[in-house]
Amino acid sequence: MSSPGAGKTTLLETTIKGLKGRFRLAVIEGDLQTDLDAQRIRALGIRSHQITTGTVCHLDARMIARALTDFPLENLDLLVIENVGNLICPASFDLGEGLRVVLCSVAEGAEKPIKYPVMFHKADIILVNKIDLAEASGVDLSGLISNVRQVNPAATIFPLSCRTKDGFSAWLDWLQSSLSARSTAALVRS
């Protein structure tokens, strides 16, 4: 989840490129109009289902349940739900996700976590994107991270840049370890 333009789809593209071939991936895309983001994901050879919400500013569990009929979950290691770009509405709707990731761009300003605390408070992971633009945006990266910690001291935070790939390896390493641990746990339970 993130505001529009924070880099959700670019994050997905870069993450998919880093995981492809090692994990079975799929994406559910949520947008008000168009399937442009779903097309970008499909261009990487990844299955993507588009949910067009029209005037609704978020996805809800019923929308996800209908989309899940397109995905044999037993054949996936990771299903990502890219919610509609919005820092308010999506935070209030449980989609059944196992991990809630919020992406925040430094270009949005250091105050976003304290202005939109519900979104950040409910996150398991917070990715601070576009760190390469912090100076040009006049944003103090440490102040932004401090504001995240003020709202959610327990969240795991990864400062990164999808464009330059700075910090991206830490995110990918964490995600790969997490997926591998879940796969191992599933094998043990079987």
Backbone as JSON Lines, residues from 0, in Angstrom:
{"i":0,"aa":"M","n":[0.85,-1.18,0.0],"ca":[0.0,0.0,0.0],"c":[0.89,1.23,0.0]}
{"i":1,"aa":"S","n":[0.39,2.28,-0.63],"ca":[1.1,3.56,-0.63],"c":[0.21,4.6,-1.28]}
{"i":2,"aa":"S","n":[0.7,5.82,-1.27],"ca":[0.0,6.86,-2.02],"c":[0.32,6.7,-3.5]}
{"i":3,"aa":"P","n":[-0.46,7.34,-4.37],"ca":[-0.15,7.26,-5.81],"c":[1.24,7.85,-6.08]}
{"i":4,"aa":"G","n":[1.99,7.18,-6.91],"ca":[3.29,7.7,-7.32],"c":[4.44,7.39,-6.39]}
{"i":5,"aa":"A","n":[4.2,6.66,-5.31],"ca":[5.28,6.33,-4.38],"c":[6.21,5.26,-4.96]}
{"i":6,"aa":"G","n":[5.7,4.5,-5.94],"ca":[6.55,3.5,-6.59],"c":[6.14,2.07,-6.35]}
{"i":7,"aa":"K","n":[4.87,1.81,-6.07],"ca":[4.41,0.44,-5.8],"c":[4.7,-0.51,-6.96]}
{"i":8,"aa":"T","n":[4.3,-0.13,-8.15],"ca":[4.47,-1.04,-9.29],"c":[5.94,-1.19,-9.65]}
{"i":9,"aa":"T","n":[6.72,-0.14,-9.56],"ca":[8.16,-0.24,-9.81],"c":[8.81,-1.12,-8.76]}
{"i":10,"aa":"L","n":[8.36,-1.01,-7.52],"ca":[8.85,-1.88,-6.45],"c":[8.54,-3.33,-6.8]}
{"i":11,"aa":"L","n":[7.31,-3.6,-7.24],"ca":[6.94,-4.96,-7.62],"c":[7.79,-5.47,-8.77]}
{"i":12,"aa":"E","n":[7.97,-4.64,-9.79],"ca":[8.78,-5.07,-10.94],"c":[10.2,-5.43,-10.5]}
{"i":13,"aa":"T","n":[10.8,-4.59,-9.68],"ca":[12.17,-4.83,-9.24],"c":[12.24,-6.05,-8.33]}
{"i":14,"aa":"T","n":[11.25,-6.21,-7.47],"ca":[11.21,-7.37,-6.58],"c":[11.01,-8.65,-7.38]}
{"i":15,"aa":"I","n":[10.1,-8.62,-8.34],"ca":[9.86,-9.79,-9.19],"c":[11.13,-10.19,-9.92]}
{"i":16,"aa":"K","n":[11.84,-9.23,-10.47],"ca":[13.09,-9.55,-11.18],"c":[14.1,-10.21,-10.24]}
{"i":17,"aa":"G","n":[14.1,-9.79,-8.97],"ca":[15.02,-10.38,-8.0],"c":[14.62,-11.76,-7.51]}
{"i":18,"aa":"L","n":[13.32,-12.08,-7.58],"ca":[12.83,-13.36,-7.07],"c":[12.48,-14.38,-8.15]}
{"i":19,"aa":"K","n":[12.28,-13.89,-9.37],"ca":[11.8,-14.75,-10.45],"c":[12.76,-15.92,-10.67]}
{"i":20,"aa":"G","n":[12.18,-17.07,-10.85],"ca":[12.97,-18.28,-11.05],"c":[13.24,-19.02,-9.75]}
{"i":21,"aa":"R","n":[13.15,-18.33,-8.63],"ca":[13.36,-18.97,-7.33],"c":[12.06,-19.21,-6.58]}
{"i":22,"aa":"F","n":[11.04,-18.38,-6.89],"ca":[9.75,-18.5,-6.22],"c":[8.64,-18.36,-7.25]}
{"i":23,"aa":"R","n":[7.51,-18.98,-6.95],"ca":[6.33,-18.89,-7.82],"c":[5.5,-17.69,-7.36]}
{"i":24,"aa":"L","n":[5.33,-16.73,-8.26],"ca":[4.76,-15.43,-7.91],"c":[3.51,-15.12,-8.72]}
{"i":25,"aa":"A","n":[2.64,-14.3,-8.14],"ca":[1.48,-13.75,-8.84],"c":[1.1,-12.45,-8.15]}
{"i":26,"aa":"V","n":[0.32,-11.62,-8.86],"ca":[-0.04,-10.3,-8.34],"c":[-1.52,-10.03,-8.61]}
{"i":27,"aa":"I","n":[-2.18,-9.45,-7.62],"ca":[-3.51,-8.88,-7.8],"c":[-3.32,-7.37,-7.78]}
{"i":28,"aa":"E","n":[-3.76,-6.71,-8.84],"ca":[-3.62,-5.26,-8.98],"c":[-4.94,-4.56,-8.73]}
{"i":29,"aa":"G","n":[-4.91,-3.5,-7.93],"ca":[-6.1,-2.69,-7.71],"c":[-5.88,-1.28,-8.21]}
{"i":30,"aa":"D","n":[-6.78,-0.8,-9.06],"ca":[-6.71,0.56,-9.58],"c":[-8.11,1.07,-9.84]}
{"i":31,"aa":"L","n":[-8.27,2.38,-9.8],"ca":[-9.56,2.98,-10.11],"c":[-9.95,2.72,-11.56]}
{"i":32,"aa":"Q","n":[-9.02,2.9,-12.47],"ca":[-9.25,2.72,-13.91],"c":[-8.0,2.09,-14.52]}
{"i":33,"aa":"T","n":[-8.13,1.49,-15.65],"ca":[-7.08,0.88,-16.47],"c":[-6.47,-0.37,-15.84]}
{"i":34,"aa":"D","n":[-5.78,-1.1,-16.69],"ca":[-5.01,-2.25,-16.23],"c":[-3.53,-2.05,-16.57]}
{"i":35,"aa":"L","n":[-3.09,-0.81,-16.58],"ca":[-1.71,-0.49,-16.95],"c":[-0.69,-1.18,-16.05]}
{"i":36,"aa":"D","n":[-0.94,-1.19,-14.74],"ca":[0.01,-1.84,-13.83],"c":[0.01,-3.35,-14.02]}
{"i":37,"aa":"A","n":[-1.16,-3.93,-14.21],"ca":[-1.24,-5.38,-14.46],"c":[-0.48,-5.74,-15.73]}
{"i":38,"aa":"Q","n":[-0.56,-4.89,-16.75],"ca":[0.18,-5.13,-17.99],"c":[1.68,-5.13,-17.74]}
{"i":39,"aa":"R","n":[2.14,-4.21,-16.9],"ca":[3.57,-4.13,-16.57],"c":[4.04,-5.42,-15.88]}
{"i":40,"aa":"I","n":[3.2,-5.95,-15.0],"ca":[3.55,-7.2,-14.29],"c":[3.54,-8.38,-15.26]}
{"i":41,"aa":"R","n":[2.5,-8.45,-16.11],"ca":[2.42,-9.55,-17.08],"c":[3.6,-9.53,-18.06]}
{"i":42,"aa":"A","n":[4.1,-8.34,-18.36],"ca":[5.25,-8.22,-19.28],"c":[6.49,-8.91,-18.7]}
{"i":43,"aa":"L","n":[6.49,-9.14,-17.4],"ca":[7.61,-9.83,-16.75],"c":[7.39,-11.35,-16.71]}
{"i":44,"aa":"G","n":[6.28,-11.8,-17.29],"ca":[5.97,-13.22,-17.3],"c":[5.32,-13.7,-16.01]}
{"i":45,"aa":"I","n":[4.72,-12.79,-15.28],"ca":[4.07,-13.11,-14.0],"c":[2.56,-12.96,-14.15]}
{"i":46,"aa":"R","n":[1.84,-13.9,-13.63],"ca":[0.37,-13.83,-13.69],"c":[-0.12,-12.66,-12.84]}
{"i":47,"aa":"S","n":[-1.07,-11.9,-13.41],"ca":[-1.62,-10.75,-12.72],"c":[-3.11,-10.65,-12.99]}
{"i":48,"aa":"H","n":[-3.86,-10.37,-11.96],"ca":[-5.31,-10.19,-12.06],"c":[-5.63,-8.73,-11.73]}
{"i":49,"aa":"Q","n":[-6.36,-8.08,-12.6],"ca":[-6.72,-6.67,-12.41],"c":[-8.08,-6.56,-11.73]}
{"i":50,"aa":"I","n":[-8.15,-5.76,-10.67],"ca":[-9.42,-5.35,-10.07],"c":[-9.56,-3.86,-10.33]}
{"i":51,"aa":"T","n":[-10.55,-3.48,-11.12],"ca":[-10.81,-2.07,-11.4],"c":[-11.96,-1.64,-10.49]}
{"i":52,"aa":"T","n":[-11.68,-0.7,-9.62],"ca":[-12.64,-0.33,-8.57],"c":[-13.59,0.8,-8.96]}
{"i":53,"aa":"G","n":[-13.32,1.48,-10.06],"ca":[-14.19,2.59,-10.48],"c":[-14.02,3.78,-9.56]}
{"i":54,"aa":"T","n":[-14.99,4.0,-8.69],"ca":[-14.91,5.15,-7.77],"c":[-14.53,4.74,-6.35]}
{"i":55,"aa":"V","n":[-14.28,3.47,-6.12],"ca":[-13.94,2.99,-4.78],"c":[-12.44,3.14,-4.56]}
{"i":56,"aa":"C","n":[-12.06,3.71,-3.42],"ca":[-10.67,4.1,-3.17],"c":[-9.83,3.02,-2.49]}
{"i":57,"aa":"H","n":[-10.3,1.76,-2.5],"ca":[-9.57,0.69,-1.83],"c":[-10.09,-0.67,-2.32]}
{"i":58,"aa":"L","n":[-9.34,-1.68,-2.03],"ca":[-9.81,-3.04,-2.25],"c":[-10.45,-3.55,-0.95]}
{"i":59,"aa":"D","n":[-11.37,-4.51,-1.08],"ca":[-11.93,-5.13,0.12],"c":[-11.84,-6.65,-0.02]}
{"i":60,"aa":"A","n":[-12.16,-7.35,1.06],"ca":[-12.0,-8.81,1.09],"c":[-12.85,-9.52,0.05]}
{"i":61,"aa":"R","n":[-14.05,-9.02,-0.25],"ca":[-14.88,-9.66,-1.27],"c":[-14.23,-9.57,-2.64]}
{"i":62,"aa":"M","n":[-13.64,-8.42,-2.96],"ca":[-12.95,-8.27,-4.24],"c":[-11.8,-9.27,-4.35]}
{"i":63,"aa":"I","n":[-11.06,-9.42,-3.26],"ca":[-9.93,-10.36,-3.25],"c":[-10.43,-11.8,-3.38]}
{"i":64,"aa":"A","n":[-11.5,-12.12,-2.66],"ca":[-12.06,-13.49,-2.73],"c":[-12.44,-13.84,-4.16]}
{"i":65,"aa":"R","n":[-13.06,-12.9,-4.88],"ca":[-13.43,-13.16,-6.28],"c":[-12.18,-13.33,-7.15]}
{"i":66,"aa":"A","n":[-11.15,-12.52,-6.9],"ca":[-9.91,-12.62,-7.69],"c":[-9.18,-13.92,-7.42]}
{"i":67,"aa":"L","n":[-9.28,-14.44,-6.22],"ca":[-8.56,-15.66,-5.86],"c":[-9.0,-16.88,-6.65]}
{"i":68,"aa":"T","n":[-10.18,-16.82,-7.26],"ca":[-10.62,-17.94,-8.08],"c":[-9.73,-18.12,-9.3]}
{"i":69,"aa":"D","n":[-8.97,-17.07,-9.66],"ca":[-8.04,-17.14,-10.79],"c":[-6.67,-17.71,-10.42]}
{"i":70,"aa":"F","n":[-6.43,-17.93,-9.14],"ca":[-5.1,-18.34,-8.7],"c":[-5.14,-19.66,-7.94]}
{"i":71,"aa":"P","n":[-4.44,-20.68,-8.43],"ca":[-4.29,-21.9,-7.64],"c":[-3.25,-21.62,-6.54]}
{"i":72,"aa":"L","n":[-3.7,-21.24,-5.37],"ca":[-2.8,-20.81,-4.3],"c":[-1.77,-21.86,-3.91]}
{"i":73,"aa":"E","n":[-2.13,-23.13,-4.04],"ca":[-1.18,-24.18,-3.69],"c":[0.04,-24.19,-4.61]}
{"i":74,"aa":"N","n":[-0.07,-23.51,-5.75],"ca":[1.06,-23.43,-6.69],"c":[1.81,-22.11,-6.61]}
{"i":75,"aa":"L","n":[1.57,-21.33,-5.55],"ca":[2.24,-20.04,-5.4],"c":[3.04,-19.99,-4.1]}
{"i":76,"aa":"D","n":[4.18,-19.31,-4.18],"ca":[4.96,-19.03,-2.97],"c":[4.63,-17.65,-2.44]}
{"i":77,"aa":"L","n":[4.26,-16.73,-3.35],"ca":[3.97,-15.36,-2.96],"c":[2.9,-14.78,-3.87]}
{"i":78,"aa":"L","n":[1.82,-14.32,-3.26],"ca":[0.78,-13.58,-3.97],"c":[0.77,-12.18,-3.39]}
{"i":79,"aa":"V","n":[1.06,-11.21,-4.23],"ca":[1.1,-9.81,-3.79],"c":[-0.2,-9.13,-4.2]}
{"i":80,"aa":"I","n":[-0.75,-8.36,-3.29],"ca":[-1.92,-7.54,-3.58],"c":[-1.46,-6.09,-3.59]}
{"i":81,"aa":"E","n":[-1.5,-5.46,-4.76],"ca":[-1.17,-4.04,-4.87],"c":[-2.47,-3.26,-4.77]}
{"i":82,"aa":"N","n":[-2.66,-2.59,-3.65],"ca":[-3.9,-1.88,-3.39],"c":[-3.95,-0.58,-4.18]}
{"i":83,"aa":"V","n":[-5.11,0.04,-4.22],"ca":[-5.3,1.34,-4.85],"c":[-4.4,2.34,-4.13]}
{"i":84,"aa":"G","n":[-3.77,3.23,-4.88],"ca":[-2.9,4.24,-4.29],"c":[-3.67,5.22,-3.43]}
{"i":85,"aa":"N","n":[-3.45,5.14,-2.1],"ca":[-4.22,5.96,-1.17],"c":[-3.67,5.69,0.22]}
{"i":86,"aa":"L","n":[-3.39,6.71,1.0],"ca":[-2.87,6.51,2.35],"c":[-3.95,6.46,3.42]}
{"i":87,"aa":"I","n":[-5.22,6.53,3.03],"ca":[-6.28,6.56,4.03],"c":[-7.12,5.28,3.99]}
{"i":88,"aa":"C","n":[-7.91,5.1,2.95],"ca":[-8.9,4.01,2.89],"c":[-8.31,2.61,3.0]}
{"i":89,"aa":"P","n":[-7.28,2.25,2.26],"ca":[-6.81,0.86,2.3],"c":[-6.38,0.39,3.7]}
{"i":90,"aa":"A","n":[-5.96,1.31,4.54],"ca":[-5.48,0.93,5.88],"c":[-6.58,0.31,6.73]}
{"i":91,"aa":"S","n":[-7.82,0.61,6.44],"ca":[-8.94,0.16,7.28],"c":[-9.55,-1.16,6.84]}
{"i":92,"aa":"F","n":[-9.06,-1.77,5.77],"ca":[-9.67,-2.98,5.24],"c":[-8.71,-4.16,5.29]}
{"i":93,"aa":"D","n":[-9.1,-5.19,6.04],"ca":[-8.34,-6.42,6.13],"c":[-8.63,-7.24,4.88]}
{"i":94,"aa":"L","n":[-7.59,-7.58,4.15],"ca":[-7.75,-8.36,2.93],"c":[-7.36,-9.82,3.13]}
{"i":95,"aa":"G","n":[-7.03,-10.17,4.37],"ca":[-6.58,-11.53,4.64],"c":[-5.1,-11.71,4.37]}
{"i":96,"aa":"E","n":[-4.4,-10.6,4.2],"ca":[-2.98,-10.66,3.89],"c":[-2.18,-11.19,5.08]}
{"i":97,"aa":"G","n":[-1.11,-11.9,4.77],"ca":[-0.24,-12.43,5.81],"c":[0.81,-11.43,6.25]}
{"i":98,"aa":"L","n":[1.05,-10.43,5.44],"ca":[2.06,-9.42,5.72],"c":[1.59,-8.11,5.11]}
{"i":99,"aa":"R","n":[1.6,-7.07,5.89],"ca":[1.16,-5.76,5.4],"c":[2.39,-4.88,5.18]}
{"i":100,"aa":"V","n":[2.6,-4.49,3.92],"ca":[3.75,-3.69,3.54],"c":[3.27,-2.33,3.08]}
{"i":101,"aa":"V","n":[3.88,-1.28,3.63],"ca":[3.58,0.08,3.22],"c":[4.83,0.65,2.57]}
{"i":102,"aa":"L","n":[4.62,1.28,1.43],"ca":[5.71,1.94,0.71],"c":[5.5,3.44,0.83]}
{"i":103,"aa":"C","n":[6.54,4.13,1.23],"ca":[6.45,5.57,1.38],"c":[7.63,6.18,0.63]}
{"i":104,"aa":"S","n":[7.37,7.22,-0.12],"ca":[8.41,7.88,-0.9],"c":[8.93,9.09,-0.14]}
{"i":105,"aa":"V","n":[10.26,9.26,-0.12],"ca":[10.81,10.43,0.57],"c":[10.31,11.73,-0.06]}
{"i":106,"aa":"A","n":[9.99,11.68,-1.35],"ca":[9.52,12.89,-2.03],"c":[8.17,13.36,-1.51]}
{"i":107,"aa":"E","n":[7.45,12.49,-0.79],"ca":[6.16,12.88,-0.2],"c":[6.34,13.74,1.04]}
{"i":108,"aa":"G","n":[7.5,13.7,1.65],"ca":[7.76,14.47,2.85],"c":[7.89,13.59,4.08]}
{"i":109,"aa":"A","n":[8.67,14.06,5.03],"ca":[8.96,13.3,6.24],"c":[7.77,13.2,7.18]}
{"i":110,"aa":"E","n":[6.76,14.04,6.98],"ca":[5.63,14.08,7.91],"c":[4.55,13.04,7.61]}
{"i":111,"aa":"K","n":[4.6,12.35,6.47],"ca":[3.51,11.45,6.09],"c":[3.17,10.41,7.15]}
{"i":112,"aa":"P","n":[4.13,9.76,7.81],"ca":[3.75,8.76,8.82],"c":[2.93,9.35,9.97]}
{"i":113,"aa":"I","n":[3.19,10.58,10.36],"ca":[2.42,11.15,11.47],"c":[1.13,11.81,10.99]}
{"i":114,"aa":"K","n":[1.05,12.13,9.7],"ca":[-0.21,12.67,9.15],"c":[-1.2,11.55,8.82]}
{"i":115,"aa":"Y","n":[-0.69,10.37,8.48],"ca":[-1.51,9.22,8.12],"c":[-1.13,8.02,9.0]}
{"i":116,"aa":"P","n":[-1.29,8.16,10.32],"ca":[-0.76,7.14,11.23],"c":[-1.39,5.76,11.1]}
{"i":117,"aa":"V","n":[-2.66,5.66,10.74],"ca":[-3.3,4.35,10.67],"c":[-2.6,3.47,9.63]}
{"i":118,"aa":"M","n":[-2.3,4.04,8.49],"ca":[-1.61,3.28,7.43],"c":[-0.28,2.74,7.94]}
{"i":119,"aa":"F","n":[0.49,3.56,8.61],"ca":[1.82,3.16,9.06],"c":[1.77,2.3,10.32]}
{"i":120,"aa":"H","n":[0.81,2.56,11.18],"ca":[0.69,1.82,12.43],"c":[0.38,0.35,12.19]}
{"i":121,"aa":"K","n":[-0.4,0.05,11.17],"ca":[-0.81,-1.33,10.89],"c":[0.19,-2.1,10.02]}
{"i":122,"aa":"A","n":[1.28,-1.49,9.62],"ca":[2.24,-2.12,8.72],"c":[3.19,-3.04,9.47]}
{"i":123,"aa":"D","n":[3.53,-4.16,8.83],"ca":[4.58,-5.04,9.33],"c":[5.93,-4.58,8.8]}
{"i":124,"aa":"I","n":[5.93,-4.16,7.53],"ca":[7.14,-3.71,6.84],"c":[6.87,-2.33,6.27]}
{"i":125,"aa":"I","n":[7.84,-1.44,6.41],"ca":[7.73,-0.13,5.78],"c":[8.96,0.08,4.91]}
{"i":126,"aa":"L","n":[8.71,0.23,3.63],"ca":[9.77,0.48,2.66],"c":[9.8,1.97,2.38]}
{"i":127,"aa":"V","n":[10.93,2.59,2.62],"ca":[11.09,4.02,2.36],"c":[11.8,4.13,1.02]}
{"i":128,"aa":"N","n":[11.04,4.47,-0.01],"ca":[11.54,4.47,-1.38],"c":[12.04,5.86,-1.8]}
{"i":129,"aa":"K","n":[12.8,5.85,-2.87],"ca":[13.34,7.05,-3.5],"c":[14.32,7.78,-2.59]}
{"i":130,"aa":"I","n":[15.12,6.99,-1.84],"ca":[16.1,7.61,-0.95],"c":[17.12,8.44,-1.73]}
{"i":131,"aa":"D","n":[17.27,8.13,-3.01],"ca":[18.18,8.9,-3.86],"c":[17.67,10.32,-4.1]}
{"i":132,"aa":"L","n":[16.41,10.58,-3.8],"ca":[15.82,11.91,-3.98],"c":[15.68,12.7,-2.69]}
{"i":133,"aa":"A","n":[16.16,12.14,-1.58],"ca":[15.98,12.8,-0.28],"c":[16.56,14.21,-0.27]}
{"i":134,"aa":"E","n":[17.79,14.35,-0.68],"ca":[18.43,15.67,-0.65],"c":[17.73,16.63,-1.61]}
{"i":135,"aa":"A","n":[17.47,16.18,-2.83],"ca":[16.8,17.03,-3.83],"c":[15.4,17.43,-3.38]}
{"i":136,"aa":"S","n":[14.74,16.58,-2.57],"ca":[13.4,16.86,-2.08],"c":[13.42,17.69,-0.8]}
{"i":137,"aa":"G","n":[14.61,17.89,-0.25],"ca":[14.72,18.63,1.0],"c":[14.18,17.85,2.19]}
{"i":138,"aa":"V","n":[14.27,16.52,2.11],"ca":[13.73,15.66,3.17],"c":[14.88,15.03,3.94]}
{"i":139,"aa":"D","n":[14.79,15.12,5.25],"ca":[15.75,14.49,6.14],"c":[15.34,13.03,6.3]}
{"i":140,"aa":"L","n":[16.09,12.12,5.71],"ca":[15.75,10.7,5.74],"c":[15.66,10.18,7.17]}
{"i":141,"aa":"S","n":[16.59,10.59,8.02],"ca":[16.54,10.13,9.42],"c":[15.3,10.67,10.13]}
{"i":142,"aa":"G","n":[14.85,11.86,9.77],"ca":[13.62,12.41,10.34],"c":[12.4,11.62,9.89]}
{"i":143,"aa":"L","n":[12.38,11.22,8.64],"ca":[11.29,10.4,8.12],"c":[11.24,9.06,8.85]}
{"i":144,"aa":"I","n":[12.39,8.43,8.99],"ca":[12.44,7.14,9.7],"c":[12.06,7.31,11.16]}
{"i":145,"aa":"S","n":[12.45,8.4,11.77],"ca":[12.05,8.69,13.15],"c":[10.54,8.84,13.26]}
{"i":146,"aa":"N","n":[9.92,9.47,12.28],"ca":[8.45,9.61,12.28],"c":[7.77,8.26,12.11]}
{"i":147,"aa":"V","n":[8.35,7.39,11.29],"ca":[7.81,6.03,11.15],"c":[7.88,5.33,12.51]}
{"i":148,"aa":"R","n":[9.04,5.42,13.17],"ca":[9.23,4.77,14.47],"c":[8.28,5.32,15.53]}
{"i":149,"aa":"Q","n":[7.97,6.62,15.45],"ca":[7.04,7.24,16.39],"c":[5.66,6.59,16.29]}
{"i":150,"aa":"V","n":[5.24,6.3,15.06],"ca":[3.92,5.71,14.82],"c":[3.93,4.2,14.98]}
{"i":151,"aa":"N","n":[5.03,3.56,14.58],"ca":[5.1,2.1,14.6],"c":[6.51,1.65,14.98]}
{"i":152,"aa":"P","n":[6.79,1.57,16.27],"ca":[8.14,1.19,16.7],"c":[8.52,-0.26,16.35]}
{"i":153,"aa":"A","n":[7.53,-1.11,16.07],"ca":[7.81,-2.52,15.81],"c":[8.05,-2.85,14.34]}
{"i":154,"aa":"A","n":[7.71,-1.95,13.44],"ca":[7.84,-2.24,12.01],"c":[9.3,-2.43,11.6]}
{"i":155,"aa":"T","n":[9.49,-3.31,10.65],"ca":[10.8,-3.46,10.01],"c":[10.85,-2.43,8.89]}
{"i":156,"aa":"I","n":[11.93,-1.65,8.84],"ca":[12.04,-0.56,7.87],"c":[13.22,-0.84,6.94]}
{"i":157,"aa":"F","n":[12.96,-0.66,5.64],"ca":[14.01,-0.79,4.64],"c":[14.06,0.49,3.81]}
{"i":158,"aa":"P","n":[15.07,1.35,4.02],"ca":[15.26,2.48,3.11],"c":[15.88,1.96,1.81]}
{"i":159,"aa":"L","n":[15.31,2.37,0.67],"ca":[15.8,1.85,-0.61],"c":[15.44,2.79,-1.75]}
{"i":160,"aa":"S","n":[15.98,2.47,-2.89],"ca":[15.63,3.17,-4.12],"c":[15.4,2.12,-5.2]}
{"i":161,"aa":"C","n":[14.19,2.07,-5.71],"ca":[13.9,1.14,-6.8],"c":[14.65,1.53,-8.06]}
{"i":162,"aa":"R","n":[14.92,2.82,-8.22],"ca":[15.59,3.3,-9.43],"c":[17.08,2.96,-9.42]}
{"i":163,"aa":"T","n":[17.77,3.29,-8.31],"ca":[19.22,3.07,-8.26],"c":[19.6,1.72,-7.67]}
{"i":164,"aa":"K","n":[18.62,1.06,-7.04],"ca":[18.79,-0.23,-6.35],"c":[19.53,-0.09,-5.02]}
{"i":165,"aa":"D","n":[19.84,1.13,-4.57],"ca":[20.46,1.32,-3.25],"c":[19.53,0.74,-2.19]}
{"i":166,"aa":"G","n":[20.08,-0.08,-1.31],"ca":[19.32,-0.66,-0.22],"c":[18.38,-1.78,-0.63]}
{"i":167,"aa":"F","n":[18.26,-2.04,-1.91],"ca":[17.29,-3.01,-2.38],"c":[17.67,-4.44,-2.01]}
{"i":168,"aa":"S","n":[18.95,-4.73,-1.94],"ca":[19.37,-6.1,-1.63],"c":[18.94,-6.5,-0.22]}
{"i":169,"aa":"A","n":[18.91,-5.56,0.72],"ca":[18.46,-5.89,2.09],"c":[16.99,-6.33,2.08]}
{"i":170,"aa":"W","n":[16.15,-5.61,1.31],"ca":[14.74,-5.98,1.18],"c":[14.59,-7.35,0.54]}
{"i":171,"aa":"L","n":[15.3,-7.59,-0.56],"ca":[15.21,-8.88,-1.25],"c":[15.71,-10.03,-0.38]}
{"i":172,"aa":"D","n":[16.82,-9.8,0.34],"ca":[17.35,-10.84,1.22],"c":[16.34,-11.19,2.3]}
{"i":173,"aa":"W","n":[15.73,-10.16,2.91],"ca":[14.73,-10.39,3.95],"c":[13.53,-11.17,3.38]}
{"i":174,"aa":"L","n":[13.04,-10.74,2.23],"ca":[11.88,-11.38,1.63],"c":[12.17,-12.83,1.24]}
{"i":175,"aa":"Q","n":[13.33,-13.07,0.65],"ca":[13.71,-14.44,0.29],"c":[13.82,-15.33,1.52]}
{"i":176,"aa":"S","n":[14.43,-14.81,2.58],"ca":[14.54,-15.58,3.82],"c":[13.17,-15.89,4.39]}
{"i":177,"aa":"S","n":[12.3,-14.91,4.37],"ca":[10.95,-15.09,4.89],"c":[10.18,-16.12,4.07]}
{"i":178,"aa":"L","n":[10.27,-16.04,2.75],"ca":[9.58,-17.01,1.89],"c":[10.15,-18.41,2.06]}
{"i":179,"aa":"S","n":[11.46,-18.51,2.18],"ca":[12.09,-19.82,2.37],"c":[11.67,-20.42,3.71]}
{"i":180,"aa":"A","n":[11.6,-19.59,4.75],"ca":[11.18,-20.08,6.07],"c":[9.73,-20.56,6.03]}
{"i":181,"aa":"R","n":[8.87,-19.84,5.32],"ca":[7.46,-20.25,5.22],"c":[7.34,-21.56,4.44]}
{"i":182,"aa":"S","n":[8.14,-21.72,3.38],"ca":[8.12,-22.96,2.59],"c":[8.56,-24.13,3.45]}
{"i":183,"aa":"T","n":[9.6,-23.93,4.24],"ca":[10.1,-24.98,5.11],"c":[9.04,-25.33,6.16]}
{"i":184,"aa":"A","n":[8.39,-24.33,6.72],"ca":[7.34,-24.57,7.71],"c":[6.19,-25.34,7.08]}
{"i":185,"aa":"A","n":[5.83,-25.03,5.85],"ca":[4.75,-25.74,5.17],"c":[5.12,-27.2,4.95]}
{"i":186,"aa":"L","n":[6.36,-27.46,4.62],"ca":[6.8,-28.84,4.42],"c":[6.75,-29.62,5.72]}
{"i":187,"aa":"V","n":[7.11,-28.98,6.83],"ca":[7.11,-29.63,8.12],"c":[5.68,-29.97,8.55]}
{"i":188,"aa":"R","n":[4.72,-29.07,8.23],"ca":[3.33,-29.3,8.62],"c":[2.66,-30.36,7.76]}
{"i":189,"aa":"S","n":[3.13,-30.58,6.56],"ca":[2.46,-31.49,5.62],"c":[2.39,-32.91,6.13]}
